[in-house]
Amino acid sequence: MFICLDQVFWRRGTSDSLNLSWKNVALLLNGPSLEKHRTELNTRNFDHIAVTNAFATTDMFTEIKPDLYFLQDPFWFDEKQSSAKSAATLEAIQQDLEWCMELFVPIKYEDSKVVQELKENPLLTIRSMQIQNRYAFMDFLSPGIPLAMLSRPFQRLISRLIANGWLLVPSHGIASSALFVLIMSKASRVDIYGLDMSMGKDLVVTSDGNVKLNPTHFYSKIESGIRPIAGTGSTMAANYQAVAKKFEVMYLLEQVAHFMGCKVINHSHETLLDAFKEGDN
């Protein structure tokens, strides 16, 4: 397990006043295996259903009626970065929502035009989540020191500080951000579906030698085809390093969940993630 200290940030408050004490939550993520869970997922077993990203564009949105929804990436809120996916998702949330739902957005976007328009929907409650806000912490240590190389008491200290609300787990994707909010909101149990962590399989090298992405989300009907990769280096090595960070954060969240008394089970079919207990997948 490698968790780099330069990936751990000071934090105070994960989301505004969400309390999931003694609640069981199903977290449905973007992996292609989510489609396989449709017939076996009994939403009546959960107090809350949480979903992410373009879930609203699927027929599952009106079928299971999730009450927690997470959006994080800039293209959801910045009109200059908008895409067919973001437009379709926001339209579906506005037009298809016939039940009360809480929408979580990064605090930096809570005043955006998109969020202000969403606030006009009486069925939506907007909640802000604080992510990726870095303050001075352990600057005396060299960046990139893996947590696994430090003593076990120090590893427990890091997890304790996060669980007590003094540190922020860095965001490396919507999956870790949503799970972090649920854990820190004192959920009793989180059952995860569609957390395949198979994004490494989506990397391709084109005929001109460029590394691009061919996404295989379960809602790929609105996002298909090879496209450029945003936010990472141009080499395959840089992209695999970015994928590795997603795994590292999940290892850290496993420890935080333990200290918070939250049981996390990953039911995802063919998952590559070795953190958390595996369910009937």
mmCIF file of C-alpha atoms in Angstrom:
data_model
loop_
_atom_site.group_PDB
_atom_site.id
_atom_site.type_symbol
_atom_site.label_atom_id
_atom_site.label_comp_id
_atom_site.label_asym_id
_atom_site.label_seq_id
_atom_site.Cartn_x
_atom_site.Cartn_y
_atom_site.Cartn_z
ATOM 1 C CA MET A 1 0.000 0.000 0.000
ATOM 2 C CA PHE A 2 1.495 3.312 -1.099
ATOM 3 C CA ILE A 3 -0.099 6.548 0.127
ATOM 4 C CA CYS A 4 2.010 9.627 -0.506
ATOM 5 C CA LEU A 5 2.081 12.282 2.169
ATOM 6 C CA ASP A 6 1.933 15.017 -0.437
ATOM 7 C CA GLN A 7 -1.524 13.728 -1.275
ATOM 8 C CA VAL A 8 -2.927 14.388 2.207
ATOM 9 C CA PHE A 9 -4.347 17.855 2.830
ATOM 10 C CA TRP A 10 -5.614 19.851 5.772
ATOM 11 C CA ARG A 11 -9.366 19.977 5.843
ATOM 12 C CA ARG A 12 -12.195 21.090 8.076
ATOM 13 C CA GLY A 13 -15.642 19.932 7.043
ATOM 14 C CA THR A 14 -16.306 17.481 4.205
ATOM 15 C CA SER A 15 -19.818 18.495 3.241
ATOM 16 C CA ASP A 16 -22.304 20.795 4.898
ATOM 17 C CA SER A 17 -24.208 18.998 7.673
ATOM 18 C CA LEU A 18 -24.984 15.618 6.107
ATOM 19 C CA ASN A 19 -25.639 13.057 8.827
ATOM 20 C CA LEU A 20 -25.940 9.398 7.807
ATOM 21 C CA SER A 21 -25.585 7.910 11.303
ATOM 22 C CA TRP A 22 -26.842 4.331 11.465
ATOM 23 C CA LYS A 23 -27.707 4.467 7.765
ATOM 24 C CA ASN A 24 -26.861 1.965 5.031
ATOM 25 C CA VAL A 25 -25.962 3.521 1.683
ATOM 26 C CA ALA A 26 -25.602 2.031 -1.800
ATOM 27 C CA LEU A 27 -23.018 3.870 -3.908
ATOM 28 C CA LEU A 28 -23.473 3.253 -7.638
ATOM 29 C CA LEU A 29 -20.416 4.262 -9.654
ATOM 30 C CA ASN A 30 -19.387 4.462 -13.294
ATOM 31 C CA GLY A 31 -17.799 1.090 -13.999
ATOM 32 C CA PRO A 32 -19.198 -0.995 -16.872
ATOM 33 C CA SER A 33 -20.061 -3.798 -14.444
ATOM 34 C CA LEU A 34 -22.872 -1.705 -12.964
ATOM 35 C CA GLU A 35 -25.106 -2.918 -15.790
ATOM 36 C CA LYS A 36 -24.670 -6.479 -14.483
ATOM 37 C CA HIS A 37 -26.073 -5.470 -11.095
ATOM 38 C CA ARG A 38 -29.391 -4.214 -12.417
ATOM 39 C CA THR A 39 -31.254 -7.466 -11.832
ATOM 40 C CA GLU A 40 -29.651 -8.254 -8.472
ATOM 41 C CA LEU A 41 -29.616 -4.826 -6.819
ATOM 42 C CA ASN A 42 -32.449 -4.492 -4.294
ATOM 43 C CA THR A 43 -32.601 -0.804 -3.435
ATOM 44 C CA ARG A 44 -35.082 -1.504 -0.640
ATOM 45 C CA ASN A 45 -32.186 -2.837 1.434
ATOM 46 C CA PHE A 46 -30.701 0.666 1.698
ATOM 47 C CA ASP A 47 -31.632 3.886 3.442
ATOM 48 C CA HIS A 48 -29.981 5.999 0.752
ATOM 49 C CA ILE A 49 -28.894 5.531 -2.872
ATOM 50 C CA ALA A 50 -25.940 7.619 -4.077
ATOM 51 C CA VAL A 51 -24.954 8.033 -7.726
ATOM 52 C CA THR A 52 -22.432 10.068 -9.690
ATOM 53 C CA ASN A 53 -21.633 11.764 -12.989
ATOM 54 C CA ALA A 54 -23.909 10.989 -15.958
ATOM 55 C CA PHE A 55 -26.152 8.535 -14.129
ATOM 56 C CA ALA A 56 -29.161 10.790 -14.765
ATOM 57 C CA THR A 57 -28.926 10.061 -18.507
ATOM 58 C CA THR A 58 -29.750 6.386 -17.960
ATOM 59 C CA ASP A 59 -33.147 4.781 -17.419
ATOM 60 C CA MET A 60 -31.884 3.581 -14.029
ATOM 61 C CA PHE A 61 -32.185 7.160 -12.776
ATOM 62 C CA THR A 62 -35.971 7.216 -12.801
ATOM 63 C CA GLU A 63 -36.121 3.513 -11.964
ATOM 64 C CA ILE A 64 -34.247 3.581 -8.632
ATOM 65 C CA LYS A 65 -34.724 7.289 -7.795
ATOM 66 C CA PRO A 66 -31.414 8.038 -6.035
ATOM 67 C CA ASP A 67 -31.545 10.632 -3.260
ATOM 68 C CA LEU A 68 -27.816 11.513 -3.233
ATOM 69 C CA TYR A 69 -26.009 12.707 -6.362
ATOM 70 C CA PHE A 70 -22.340 13.718 -6.757
ATOM 71 C CA LEU A 71 -20.776 15.922 -9.444
ATOM 72 C CA GLN A 72 -17.180 17.081 -9.273
ATOM 73 C CA ASP A 73 -15.338 17.735 -12.548
ATOM 74 C CA PRO A 74 -15.099 21.294 -13.914
ATOM 75 C CA PHE A 75 -16.966 20.507 -17.130
ATOM 76 C CA TRP A 76 -20.208 20.092 -15.184
ATOM 77 C CA PHE A 77 -20.080 23.704 -13.994
ATOM 78 C CA ASP A 78 -17.900 25.637 -16.433
ATOM 79 C CA GLU A 79 -19.839 26.453 -19.587
ATOM 80 C CA LYS A 80 -16.574 26.814 -21.516
ATOM 81 C CA GLN A 81 -15.790 23.144 -20.804
ATOM 82 C CA SER A 82 -19.300 21.787 -21.268
ATOM 83 C CA SER A 83 -19.905 18.760 -23.478
ATOM 84 C CA ALA A 84 -22.800 16.711 -24.794
ATOM 85 C CA LYS A 85 -22.486 14.524 -21.700
ATOM 86 C CA SER A 86 -22.657 17.389 -19.218
ATOM 87 C CA ALA A 87 -25.522 19.074 -21.058
ATOM 88 C CA ALA A 88 -27.540 15.846 -21.243
ATOM 89 C CA THR A 89 -26.916 15.081 -17.568
ATOM 90 C CA LEU A 90 -27.934 18.499 -16.270
ATOM 91 C CA GLU A 91 -31.007 18.503 -18.495
ATOM 92 C CA ALA A 92 -32.036 15.071 -17.205
ATOM 93 C CA ILE A 93 -31.630 16.153 -13.585
ATOM 94 C CA GLN A 94 -33.827 19.176 -14.187
ATOM 95 C CA GLN A 95 -36.517 17.514 -16.302
ATOM 96 C CA ASP A 96 -36.737 13.933 -15.017
ATOM 97 C CA LEU A 97 -36.467 14.560 -11.271
ATOM 98 C CA GLU A 98 -39.808 13.871 -9.583
ATOM 99 C CA TRP A 99 -38.538 13.136 -6.061
ATOM 100 C CA CYS A 100 -36.397 14.962 -3.508
ATOM 101 C CA MET A 101 -32.661 14.649 -4.073
ATOM 102 C CA GLU A 102 -29.491 16.155 -2.604
ATOM 103 C CA LEU A 103 -26.836 17.209 -5.103
ATOM 104 C CA PHE A 104 -23.210 17.495 -3.933
ATOM 105 C CA VAL A 105 -20.938 19.944 -5.739
ATOM 106 C CA PRO A 106 -17.419 21.240 -4.953
ATOM 107 C CA ILE A 107 -17.543 24.366 -2.829
ATOM 108 C CA LYS A 108 -15.587 26.266 -5.504
ATOM 109 C CA TYR A 109 -18.522 25.886 -7.909
ATOM 110 C CA GLU A 110 -21.428 26.605 -5.585
ATOM 111 C CA ASP A 111 -21.789 30.127 -7.016
ATOM 112 C CA SER A 112 -21.550 29.047 -10.652
ATOM 113 C CA LYS A 113 -24.385 29.801 -13.054
ATOM 114 C CA VAL A 114 -25.114 26.084 -13.438
ATOM 115 C CA VAL A 115 -25.520 25.542 -9.703
ATOM 116 C CA GLN A 116 -27.612 28.690 -9.292
ATOM 117 C CA GLU A 117 -30.001 27.408 -11.954
ATOM 118 C CA LEU A 118 -30.183 24.015 -10.256
ATOM 119 C CA LYS A 119 -31.040 25.700 -6.959
ATOM 120 C CA GLU A 120 -34.277 26.917 -8.532
ATOM 121 C CA ASN A 121 -35.538 23.336 -8.644
ATOM 122 C CA PRO A 122 -37.606 22.856 -5.445
ATOM 123 C CA LEU A 123 -36.877 19.121 -5.434
ATOM 124 C CA LEU A 124 -33.110 19.681 -5.271
ATOM 125 C CA THR A 125 -31.039 20.490 -2.206
ATOM 126 C CA ILE A 126 -27.528 21.643 -3.076
ATOM 127 C CA ARG A 127 -24.753 20.618 -0.697
ATOM 128 C CA SER A 128 -21.159 21.821 -0.917
ATOM 129 C CA MET A 129 -18.235 19.440 -0.474
ATOM 130 C CA GLN A 130 -14.722 20.608 0.260
ATOM 131 C CA ILE A 131 -12.159 18.792 -1.858
ATOM 132 C CA GLN A 132 -8.563 19.306 -2.925
ATOM 133 C CA ASN A 133 -7.976 22.361 -0.755
ATOM 134 C CA ARG A 134 -4.320 22.125 0.210
ATOM 135 C CA TYR A 135 -2.792 23.896 3.166
ATOM 136 C CA ALA A 136 0.674 23.657 4.678
ATOM 137 C CA PHE A 137 1.138 20.190 6.143
ATOM 138 C CA MET A 138 4.304 18.200 6.635
ATOM 139 C CA ASP A 139 6.255 20.446 4.291
ATOM 140 C CA PHE A 140 9.337 19.337 6.161
ATOM 141 C CA LEU A 141 8.962 15.914 4.540
ATOM 142 C CA SER A 142 9.928 15.231 0.945
ATOM 143 C CA PRO A 143 6.939 14.903 -1.386
ATOM 144 C CA GLY A 144 6.039 11.407 -2.462
ATOM 145 C CA ILE A 145 7.038 9.485 0.653
ATOM 146 C CA PRO A 146 4.821 6.369 0.606
ATOM 147 C CA LEU A 147 2.833 5.987 3.790
ATOM 148 C CA ALA A 148 3.591 2.260 3.825
ATOM 149 C CA MET A 149 7.284 3.034 4.404
ATOM 150 C CA LEU A 150 6.455 4.860 7.638
ATOM 151 C CA SER A 151 5.771 3.193 10.953
ATOM 152 C CA ARG A 152 2.379 1.667 11.610
ATOM 153 C CA PRO A 153 1.702 4.091 14.479
ATOM 154 C CA PHE A 154 2.299 6.970 12.063
ATOM 155 C CA GLN A 155 -0.013 5.420 9.482
ATOM 156 C CA ARG A 156 -2.705 5.154 12.140
ATOM 157 C CA LEU A 157 -2.070 8.757 13.115
ATOM 158 C CA ILE A 158 -2.721 9.940 9.540
ATOM 159 C CA SER A 159 -5.962 7.969 9.389
ATOM 160 C CA ARG A 160 -7.000 9.230 12.824
ATOM 161 C CA LEU A 161 -6.426 12.845 11.808
ATOM 162 C CA ILE A 162 -8.575 12.332 8.731
ATOM 163 C CA ALA A 163 -11.313 10.580 10.705
ATOM 164 C CA ASN A 164 -11.273 13.383 13.294
ATOM 165 C CA GLY A 165 -11.712 16.005 10.616
ATOM 166 C CA TRP A 166 -8.240 17.556 10.520
ATOM 167 C CA LEU A 167 -7.060 16.246 7.171
ATOM 168 C CA LEU A 168 -8.645 15.964 3.764
ATOM 169 C CA VAL A 169 -8.213 12.906 1.578
ATOM 170 C CA PRO A 170 -7.163 14.188 -1.857
ATOM 171 C CA SER A 171 -9.590 13.787 -4.691
ATOM 172 C CA HIS A 172 -8.493 11.514 -7.503
ATOM 173 C CA GLY A 173 -11.866 11.002 -9.101
ATOM 174 C CA ILE A 174 -15.521 11.119 -8.212
ATOM 175 C CA ALA A 175 -15.476 7.633 -6.672
ATOM 176 C CA SER A 176 -13.069 8.542 -3.860
ATOM 177 C CA SER A 177 -14.733 11.925 -3.273
ATOM 178 C CA ALA A 178 -18.221 10.459 -2.961
ATOM 179 C CA LEU A 179 -17.039 7.611 -0.742
ATOM 180 C CA PHE A 180 -15.113 10.031 1.475
ATOM 181 C CA VAL A 181 -18.210 12.178 2.003
ATOM 182 C CA LEU A 182 -20.320 9.120 2.888
ATOM 183 C CA ILE A 183 -17.739 7.788 5.335
ATOM 184 C CA MET A 184 -17.241 11.157 7.017
ATOM 185 C CA SER A 185 -21.026 11.599 7.231
ATOM 186 C CA LYS A 186 -20.979 8.608 9.603
ATOM 187 C CA ALA A 187 -22.724 6.089 7.396
ATOM 188 C CA SER A 188 -22.925 2.719 9.106
ATOM 189 C CA ARG A 189 -22.321 0.788 5.899
ATOM 190 C CA VAL A 190 -21.575 1.608 2.258
ATOM 191 C CA ASP A 191 -22.186 -1.042 -0.413
ATOM 192 C CA ILE A 192 -20.421 -0.155 -3.657
ATOM 193 C CA TYR A 193 -21.446 -1.233 -7.148
ATOM 194 C CA GLY A 194 -19.646 -0.371 -10.387
ATOM 195 C CA LEU A 195 -16.267 0.340 -8.782
ATOM 196 C CA ASP A 196 -14.270 -1.665 -11.315
ATOM 197 C CA MET A 197 -11.112 0.513 -11.218
ATOM 198 C CA SER A 198 -10.457 -0.751 -14.752
ATOM 199 C CA MET A 199 -9.642 2.659 -16.227
ATOM 200 C CA GLY A 200 -6.156 1.440 -17.108
ATOM 201 C CA LYS A 201 -7.755 -0.806 -19.713
ATOM 202 C CA ASP A 202 -9.262 2.252 -21.390
ATOM 203 C CA LEU A 203 -5.863 3.730 -22.303
ATOM 204 C CA VAL A 204 -4.920 3.292 -25.953
ATOM 205 C CA VAL A 205 -2.023 4.316 -28.164
ATOM 206 C CA THR A 206 -3.203 5.739 -31.468
ATOM 207 C CA SER A 207 -1.490 5.248 -34.823
ATOM 208 C CA ASP A 208 0.266 8.599 -34.427
ATOM 209 C CA GLY A 209 1.796 7.496 -31.105
ATOM 210 C CA ASN A 210 -0.453 9.532 -28.796
ATOM 211 C CA VAL A 211 -1.998 8.146 -25.620
ATOM 212 C CA LYS A 212 -5.765 8.614 -25.550
ATOM 213 C CA LEU A 213 -8.799 7.292 -23.725
ATOM 214 C CA ASN A 214 -11.521 4.968 -24.967
ATOM 215 C CA PRO A 215 -13.958 5.079 -22.016
ATOM 216 C CA THR A 216 -16.103 2.088 -21.119
ATOM 217 C CA HIS A 217 -18.549 3.534 -18.607
ATOM 218 C CA PHE A 218 -21.845 1.750 -18.145
ATOM 219 C CA TYR A 219 -23.497 4.793 -19.752
ATOM 220 C CA SER A 220 -21.110 4.772 -22.726
ATOM 221 C CA LYS A 221 -23.971 5.420 -25.173
ATOM 222 C CA ILE A 222 -23.443 9.142 -24.561
ATOM 223 C CA GLU A 223 -19.669 8.940 -24.277
ATOM 224 C CA SER A 224 -18.074 6.682 -26.837
ATOM 225 C CA GLY A 225 -15.060 6.811 -29.065
ATOM 226 C CA ILE A 226 -11.405 7.605 -28.522
ATOM 227 C CA ARG A 227 -10.711 11.062 -27.107
ATOM 228 C CA PRO A 228 -7.844 13.077 -25.596
ATOM 229 C CA ILE A 229 -7.060 12.752 -21.901
ATOM 230 C CA ALA A 230 -7.426 15.826 -19.708
ATOM 231 C CA GLY A 231 -5.344 16.536 -16.633
ATOM 232 C CA THR A 232 -2.506 14.018 -17.098
ATOM 233 C CA GLY A 233 0.791 13.829 -18.908
ATOM 234 C CA SER A 234 1.091 12.752 -22.510
ATOM 235 C CA THR A 235 2.920 9.480 -21.829
ATOM 236 C CA MET A 236 1.520 6.098 -20.913
ATOM 237 C CA ALA A 237 3.716 6.130 -17.786
ATOM 238 C CA ALA A 238 2.184 9.421 -16.612
ATOM 239 C CA ASN A 239 -1.316 8.076 -17.132
ATOM 240 C CA TYR A 240 -0.617 4.876 -15.229
ATOM 241 C CA GLN A 241 0.828 6.969 -12.388
ATOM 242 C CA ALA A 242 -2.462 8.877 -12.314
ATOM 243 C CA VAL A 243 -4.347 5.571 -12.171
ATOM 244 C CA ALA A 244 -2.088 4.386 -9.328
ATOM 245 C CA LYS A 245 -3.014 7.458 -7.268
ATOM 246 C CA LYS A 246 -6.672 6.472 -7.542
ATOM 247 C CA PHE A 247 -5.817 3.125 -5.948
ATOM 248 C CA GLU A 248 -3.655 4.746 -3.250
ATOM 249 C CA VAL A 249 -6.498 6.986 -2.127
ATOM 250 C CA MET A 250 -8.807 3.968 -1.863
ATOM 251 C CA TYR A 251 -6.290 2.245 0.424
ATOM 252 C CA LEU A 252 -6.298 5.308 2.635
ATOM 253 C CA LEU A 253 -10.100 5.448 2.657
ATOM 254 C CA GLU A 254 -10.164 1.835 3.805
ATOM 255 C CA GLN A 255 -8.266 2.856 6.952
ATOM 256 C CA VAL A 256 -10.424 5.939 7.494
ATOM 257 C CA ALA A 257 -13.591 3.848 7.201
ATOM 258 C CA HIS A 258 -12.220 1.528 9.886
ATOM 259 C CA PHE A 259 -11.659 4.393 12.311
ATOM 260 C CA MET A 260 -15.085 5.873 11.529
ATOM 261 C CA GLY A 261 -16.795 2.539 12.165
ATOM 262 C CA CYS A 262 -18.093 2.390 8.592
ATOM 263 C CA LYS A 263 -18.273 -0.991 6.883
ATOM 264 C CA VAL A 264 -17.446 -0.691 3.162
ATOM 265 C CA ILE A 265 -18.133 -3.612 0.821
ATOM 266 C CA ASN A 266 -17.251 -3.634 -2.862
ATOM 267 C CA HIS A 267 -19.728 -5.788 -4.812
ATOM 268 C CA SER A 268 -18.405 -4.750 -8.228
ATOM 269 C CA HIS A 269 -18.041 -7.519 -10.792
ATOM 270 C CA GLU A 270 -14.482 -8.124 -12.002
ATOM 271 C CA THR A 271 -13.111 -5.332 -9.828
ATOM 272 C CA LEU A 272 -9.373 -4.706 -9.821
ATOM 273 C CA LEU A 273 -9.465 -2.947 -6.456
ATOM 274 C CA ASP A 274 -7.951 -4.909 -3.579
ATOM 275 C CA ALA A 275 -9.135 -2.479 -0.902
ATOM 276 C CA PHE A 276 -12.346 -3.135 1.054
ATOM 277 C CA LYS A 277 -14.091 -6.431 1.588
ATOM 278 C CA GLU A 278 -15.457 -7.969 -1.588
ATOM 279 C CA GLY A 279 -19.130 -8.816 -1.651
ATOM 280 C CA ASP A 280 -21.037 -11.263 -3.831
ATOM 281 C CA ASN A 281 -19.432 -10.185 -7.094
#
